[in-house]
Amino acid sequence: MAKLKYNKQGRLLFTKEMKKEYTILCPMMAPIHFRLIVNVMKNCGYHFELLNTTGPSIVQEGLKYVHNDTCYPALLVIGQFIDALHSGKYDLNKTALVITQTGGGCRASNYIHLLRKALKKAGLEQIPVISLNLSFLERNPGFQITLPMIRKFVAGLVYGDALMLLHNQTEAYEVNKGESEKKVEKWISELSEQFNHGRGLSLKQQTENLNRMVHDFASVPIHKVPKVKVGIVGEIYVKYAALGNNHLEDFLRAQDCEVNVPGIMGFALFKVDNRLDDIRLYGGNPVKRFFVQKLMNYLLKMQNILIQAVKAEPRYLAPTPYAHTKSLVKGIIGYGDKMGEGWLLTAEMLELTEQGYENIVCAQPFGCLPNHICGKGMIHKIRAVDGRSNIVPIDYDPSATRVNQENRIKLMLAVAKEKLPQKE
């Protein structure tokens, strides 16, 4: 067992010795993206394990160790961690946890402190918690974010968005059920292998990979029939995590719908753009501005490569450029509204409606004030701008029943099905 070390503030550190022998548990959010990122971490010498656990025990553990008035995603993530630690599967003296920390105004920045408080309450204070952040909020001797690692992370976001889009637009119409899912597995394996050898990262290599990926999915036989098209938006965790939204995507597929979930790249661009806005409005270090602008330009190039690759196959609908998405909310909601998902949440609903996915589930966790303002609070305005929009806000929290949630979604789908023949 590695010797426990603390910093001057009394925080338990993740040391270099721990890197060699500790298993680091990671909560699940977006399955395709996170599998790619976890494979990157493994290749960097960390013993990462992605938690795929679900079930009522996770919510109960969360309620036991987190105040029930906190954000529902925090309750689930912490509940999933403690449920895993109590499972008996892991050596509690050789296990660490990792959690993201944005450093922004959202309460997500403080999940890490809630997690440490919960571990103390559960008698698990010997377990170190690693902050995964790019804001230099916390540092650990045994865990370093390097430039090559960041490059792989960003590439993982682009590839993850592409696989998610291609899978969703193929799976709804595939002749042989499960074929598009096999394509996803194949590409996760191939891309992970490329990352391990330092390939698939340059813009040229990404272009080649994405073009091959799109053509590969386009080879899946499909039978195109009229279907209700549904978009999913909301707070980033409940938007992507099946644990957070009660397997919403699976439910919609079972209702014979085509699902569209906007990619994480849009959120990444939104966050970097916010940094530029802050520097423009309040001033800042010119060197910092230079590097943030470089990052923004690089991300925009990557998004454009993805868009052009998808457009090469007529059967697929490509995501819209970030500049267009941003322009949709001009005069509707201020660009200064950037806590949590901010104006991007409103923009994604307008974007989905514009693309033909006007039936939208807005997934809102309990206690997320920005989501209720930029999501539920903007529905009336969105309908006034584009009368096609058919949006249902669904609250997710420990007391909300799955039956009630699904019944409300079915009412939205009933309206969509009535309009389907007219739309076609």
Short mmCIF file of C-alpha atoms in Angstrom, two decimals, residues 22-268:
data_model
loop_
_atom_site.label_atom_id
_atom_site.label_comp_id
_atom_site.label_asym_id
_atom_site.label_seq_id
_atom_site.Cartn_x
_atom_site.Cartn_y
_atom_site.Cartn_z
CA TYR A 22 -4.09 2.07 -7.89
CA THR A 23 -7.28 1.46 -9.88
CA ILE A 24 -8.90 4.78 -10.80
CA LEU A 25 -12.69 4.66 -11.07
CA CYS A 26 -14.37 6.97 -13.59
CA PRO A 27 -18.14 7.71 -13.71
CA MET A 28 -20.00 7.03 -16.95
CA MET A 29 -21.57 9.80 -19.02
CA ALA A 30 -21.34 9.55 -22.83
CA PRO A 31 -20.54 5.85 -23.49
CA ILE A 32 -18.79 6.16 -26.88
CA HIS A 33 -16.73 9.25 -25.98
CA PHE A 34 -15.78 8.02 -22.52
CA ARG A 35 -14.64 4.61 -23.75
CA LEU A 36 -12.25 6.32 -26.15
CA ILE A 37 -10.97 8.67 -23.42
CA VAL A 38 -10.55 5.86 -20.87
CA ASN A 39 -8.50 3.92 -23.42
CA VAL A 40 -6.29 7.01 -23.80
CA MET A 41 -5.74 7.09 -20.02
CA LYS A 42 -4.86 3.40 -19.97
CA ASN A 43 -2.28 3.94 -22.69
CA CYS A 44 -0.78 6.74 -20.55
CA GLY A 45 -0.08 4.26 -17.75
CA TYR A 46 -3.16 4.82 -15.55
CA HIS A 47 -5.31 1.88 -14.43
CA PHE A 48 -8.66 3.43 -15.36
CA GLU A 49 -11.99 1.64 -15.04
CA LEU A 50 -15.26 3.07 -16.38
CA LEU A 51 -18.28 2.44 -14.15
CA ASN A 52 -21.24 1.02 -16.09
CA THR A 53 -23.35 0.24 -13.03
CA THR A 54 -27.03 1.21 -12.89
CA GLY A 55 -29.96 0.49 -10.61
CA PRO A 56 -31.80 1.91 -7.60
CA SER A 57 -28.93 1.19 -5.19
CA ILE A 58 -26.93 4.04 -6.77
CA VAL A 59 -29.67 6.58 -6.07
CA GLN A 60 -30.03 5.26 -2.50
CA GLU A 61 -26.27 5.55 -1.86
CA GLY A 62 -26.37 9.09 -3.24
CA LEU A 63 -29.28 10.08 -1.01
CA LYS A 64 -27.49 8.58 1.97
CA TYR A 65 -24.31 10.62 1.56
CA VAL A 66 -25.39 13.76 -0.38
CA HIS A 67 -28.00 16.34 0.61
CA ASN A 68 -31.16 15.70 -1.43
CA ASP A 69 -31.38 19.38 -2.44
CA THR A 70 -28.16 19.22 -4.45
CA CYS A 71 -27.88 18.69 -8.23
CA TYR A 72 -29.24 15.33 -9.33
CA PRO A 73 -26.11 14.58 -11.44
CA ALA A 74 -23.92 15.11 -8.35
CA LEU A 75 -26.11 12.74 -6.36
CA LEU A 76 -25.86 10.07 -9.08
CA VAL A 77 -22.11 10.40 -9.69
CA ILE A 78 -21.30 10.26 -5.98
CA GLY A 79 -23.82 7.46 -5.48
CA GLN A 80 -22.22 5.47 -8.31
CA PHE A 81 -18.77 5.90 -6.76
CA ILE A 82 -19.80 4.83 -3.26
CA ASP A 83 -21.92 1.98 -4.59
CA ALA A 84 -18.83 0.69 -6.41
CA LEU A 85 -16.64 1.07 -3.32
CA HIS A 86 -19.19 -0.84 -1.21
CA SER A 87 -19.52 -3.61 -3.81
CA GLY A 88 -16.49 -5.53 -2.53
CA LYS A 89 -15.02 -5.59 -6.02
CA TYR A 90 -12.15 -3.19 -5.26
CA ASP A 91 -9.27 -3.04 -2.79
CA LEU A 92 -10.18 0.10 -0.86
CA ASN A 93 -6.51 0.73 -0.08
CA LYS A 94 -5.60 0.70 -3.77
CA THR A 95 -8.48 2.60 -5.34
CA ALA A 96 -8.81 6.25 -6.38
CA LEU A 97 -11.62 8.27 -7.95
CA VAL A 98 -11.52 10.83 -10.77
CA ILE A 99 -14.05 13.58 -11.41
CA THR A 100 -14.11 16.58 -13.74
CA GLN A 101 -13.95 20.10 -12.34
CA THR A 102 -14.81 22.95 -14.72
CA GLY A 103 -13.86 25.92 -12.56
CA GLY A 104 -16.90 27.84 -13.83
CA GLY A 105 -19.92 29.23 -11.99
CA CYS A 106 -21.90 25.99 -12.22
CA ARG A 107 -22.13 23.97 -9.02
CA ALA A 108 -20.41 21.14 -10.94
CA SER A 109 -17.13 22.82 -9.93
CA ASN A 110 -17.92 21.84 -6.35
CA TYR A 111 -18.90 18.19 -6.93
CA ILE A 112 -15.38 17.20 -5.92
CA HIS A 113 -15.81 18.74 -2.47
CA LEU A 114 -19.21 17.03 -2.05
CA LEU A 115 -17.54 13.74 -3.01
CA ARG A 116 -14.78 14.12 -0.42
CA LYS A 117 -17.36 15.00 2.22
CA ALA A 118 -19.36 11.88 1.28
CA LEU A 119 -16.25 9.68 1.47
CA LYS A 120 -15.51 11.02 4.93
CA LYS A 121 -19.07 10.31 6.04
CA ALA A 122 -18.80 6.77 4.63
CA GLY A 123 -15.49 6.14 6.44
CA LEU A 124 -13.51 6.04 3.18
CA GLU A 125 -11.17 8.98 3.74
CA GLN A 126 -8.14 6.98 2.57
CA ILE A 127 -9.40 7.08 -1.04
CA PRO A 128 -7.83 9.94 -3.05
CA VAL A 129 -9.99 11.99 -5.41
CA ILE A 130 -8.36 13.31 -8.60
CA SER A 131 -9.60 16.51 -10.22
CA LEU A 132 -9.63 16.32 -14.03
CA ASN A 133 -9.47 19.98 -15.05
CA LEU A 134 -7.70 22.36 -17.41
CA SER A 135 -7.90 25.35 -15.05
CA PHE A 136 -5.04 24.35 -12.69
CA LEU A 137 -7.52 24.06 -9.81
CA GLU A 138 -5.88 21.06 -8.16
CA ARG A 139 -2.64 19.22 -8.85
CA ASN A 140 -1.43 15.77 -7.91
CA PRO A 141 2.14 14.41 -8.20
CA GLY A 142 0.88 11.14 -9.72
CA PHE A 143 -1.58 12.58 -12.23
CA GLN A 144 -0.58 15.00 -15.00
CA ILE A 145 -2.54 16.32 -17.95
CA THR A 146 -0.09 16.59 -20.86
CA LEU A 147 -0.47 18.22 -24.28
CA PRO A 148 -0.41 14.85 -26.12
CA MET A 149 -3.16 13.67 -23.74
CA ILE A 150 -5.29 16.77 -24.44
CA ARG A 151 -4.81 16.24 -28.15
CA LYS A 152 -6.13 12.70 -27.84
CA PHE A 153 -9.03 13.87 -25.65
CA VAL A 154 -10.12 16.43 -28.26
CA ALA A 155 -9.77 13.91 -31.09
CA GLY A 156 -11.86 11.52 -28.97
CA LEU A 157 -14.63 14.13 -28.80
CA VAL A 158 -14.73 14.52 -32.59
CA TYR A 159 -14.67 10.78 -33.25
CA GLY A 160 -17.21 10.20 -30.47
CA ASP A 161 -19.58 12.80 -31.96
CA ALA A 162 -19.21 11.20 -35.41
CA LEU A 163 -19.89 7.67 -34.15
CA MET A 164 -22.89 8.82 -32.10
CA LEU A 165 -24.38 10.69 -35.08
CA LEU A 166 -23.78 7.89 -37.59
CA HIS A 167 -25.10 5.23 -35.22
CA ASN A 168 -28.30 7.17 -34.42
CA GLN A 169 -29.07 7.99 -38.06
CA THR A 170 -28.33 4.42 -39.21
CA GLU A 171 -29.77 2.33 -36.37
CA ALA A 172 -33.31 3.66 -36.80
CA TYR A 173 -33.54 2.28 -40.35
CA GLU A 174 -31.07 -0.64 -40.51
CA VAL A 175 -32.33 -3.86 -42.11
CA ASN A 176 -30.18 -6.13 -39.93
CA LYS A 177 -30.65 -5.04 -36.33
CA GLY A 178 -27.43 -4.52 -34.41
CA GLU A 179 -25.25 -3.92 -37.48
CA SER A 180 -24.59 -0.23 -36.74
CA GLU A 181 -23.76 -1.10 -33.11
CA LYS A 182 -21.11 -3.53 -34.39
CA LYS A 183 -19.66 -0.70 -36.48
CA VAL A 184 -19.37 1.44 -33.33
CA GLU A 185 -17.49 -1.33 -31.51
CA LYS A 186 -15.19 -1.84 -34.48
CA TRP A 187 -14.29 1.85 -34.69
CA ILE A 188 -13.75 2.30 -30.95
CA SER A 189 -11.26 -0.57 -31.11
CA GLU A 190 -9.53 0.76 -34.24
CA LEU A 191 -9.32 4.36 -33.00
CA SER A 192 -8.00 3.28 -29.59
CA GLU A 193 -5.27 1.30 -31.35
CA GLN A 194 -4.39 4.33 -33.47
CA PHE A 195 -4.21 6.56 -30.38
CA ASN A 196 -1.91 4.04 -28.71
CA HIS A 197 0.56 4.48 -31.59
CA GLY A 198 0.17 8.27 -31.87
CA ARG A 199 -1.95 8.11 -35.02
CA GLY A 200 -5.37 9.51 -35.93
CA LEU A 201 -4.62 12.87 -34.30
CA SER A 202 -3.52 15.27 -37.06
CA LEU A 203 -6.17 17.09 -39.07
CA LYS A 204 -5.15 15.11 -42.16
CA GLN A 205 -5.46 11.77 -40.34
CA GLN A 206 -8.78 12.83 -38.82
CA THR A 207 -10.08 13.68 -42.29
CA GLU A 208 -9.08 10.24 -43.57
CA ASN A 209 -10.57 8.43 -40.57
CA LEU A 210 -13.85 10.36 -40.64
CA ASN A 211 -14.32 9.82 -44.36
CA ARG A 212 -13.68 6.09 -43.97
CA MET A 213 -16.01 5.98 -40.97
CA VAL A 214 -18.88 7.69 -42.81
CA HIS A 215 -18.52 5.41 -45.86
CA ASP A 216 -18.36 2.36 -43.59
CA PHE A 217 -21.66 3.22 -41.88
CA ALA A 218 -23.19 4.10 -45.25
CA SER A 219 -22.58 0.50 -46.33
CA VAL A 220 -25.14 -0.72 -43.77
CA PRO A 221 -28.36 -1.67 -45.63
CA ILE A 222 -31.30 0.48 -44.54
CA HIS A 223 -35.03 0.67 -45.19
CA LYS A 224 -36.03 4.33 -45.03
CA VAL A 225 -39.58 4.73 -43.71
CA PRO A 226 -41.28 7.78 -42.13
CA LYS A 227 -40.44 7.98 -38.42
CA VAL A 228 -40.88 10.52 -35.67
CA LYS A 229 -37.58 12.35 -35.21
CA VAL A 230 -36.73 13.30 -31.63
CA GLY A 231 -33.90 15.47 -30.34
CA ILE A 232 -32.49 15.31 -26.81
CA VAL A 233 -31.09 18.39 -25.07
CA GLY A 234 -30.51 19.41 -21.47
CA GLU A 235 -27.92 19.50 -18.73
CA ILE A 236 -24.85 17.70 -20.06
CA TYR A 237 -24.94 14.72 -17.66
CA VAL A 238 -28.64 13.84 -17.93
CA LYS A 239 -28.46 14.55 -21.67
CA TYR A 240 -25.91 11.79 -22.30
CA ALA A 241 -25.93 9.43 -19.29
CA ALA A 242 -28.44 6.60 -19.36
CA LEU A 243 -28.20 6.48 -15.56
CA GLY A 244 -29.27 10.13 -15.40
CA ASN A 245 -32.14 10.02 -17.90
CA ASN A 246 -33.56 6.54 -17.21
CA HIS A 247 -32.27 5.13 -20.52
CA LEU A 248 -34.10 7.80 -22.52
CA GLU A 249 -32.50 6.91 -25.87
CA ASP A 250 -33.45 3.24 -25.49
CA PHE A 251 -37.03 4.24 -24.63
CA LEU A 252 -37.32 6.49 -27.69
CA ARG A 253 -35.94 3.75 -29.95
CA ALA A 254 -38.49 1.35 -28.48
CA GLN A 255 -41.15 3.88 -29.54
CA ASP A 256 -39.81 3.57 -33.13
CA CYS A 257 -38.22 7.03 -33.19
CA GLU A 258 -35.03 8.31 -34.78
CA VAL A 259 -32.95 9.98 -32.06
CA ASN A 260 -30.64 12.98 -32.45
CA VAL A 261 -28.35 13.98 -29.57
CA PRO A 262 -26.19 17.06 -30.33
CA GLY A 263 -22.48 16.30 -29.93
CA ILE A 264 -20.08 17.27 -27.16
CA MET A 265 -17.92 19.28 -29.59
CA GLY A 266 -20.56 22.04 -29.58
CA PHE A 267 -20.33 22.23 -25.79
CA ALA A 268 -16.52 22.36 -25.95
#
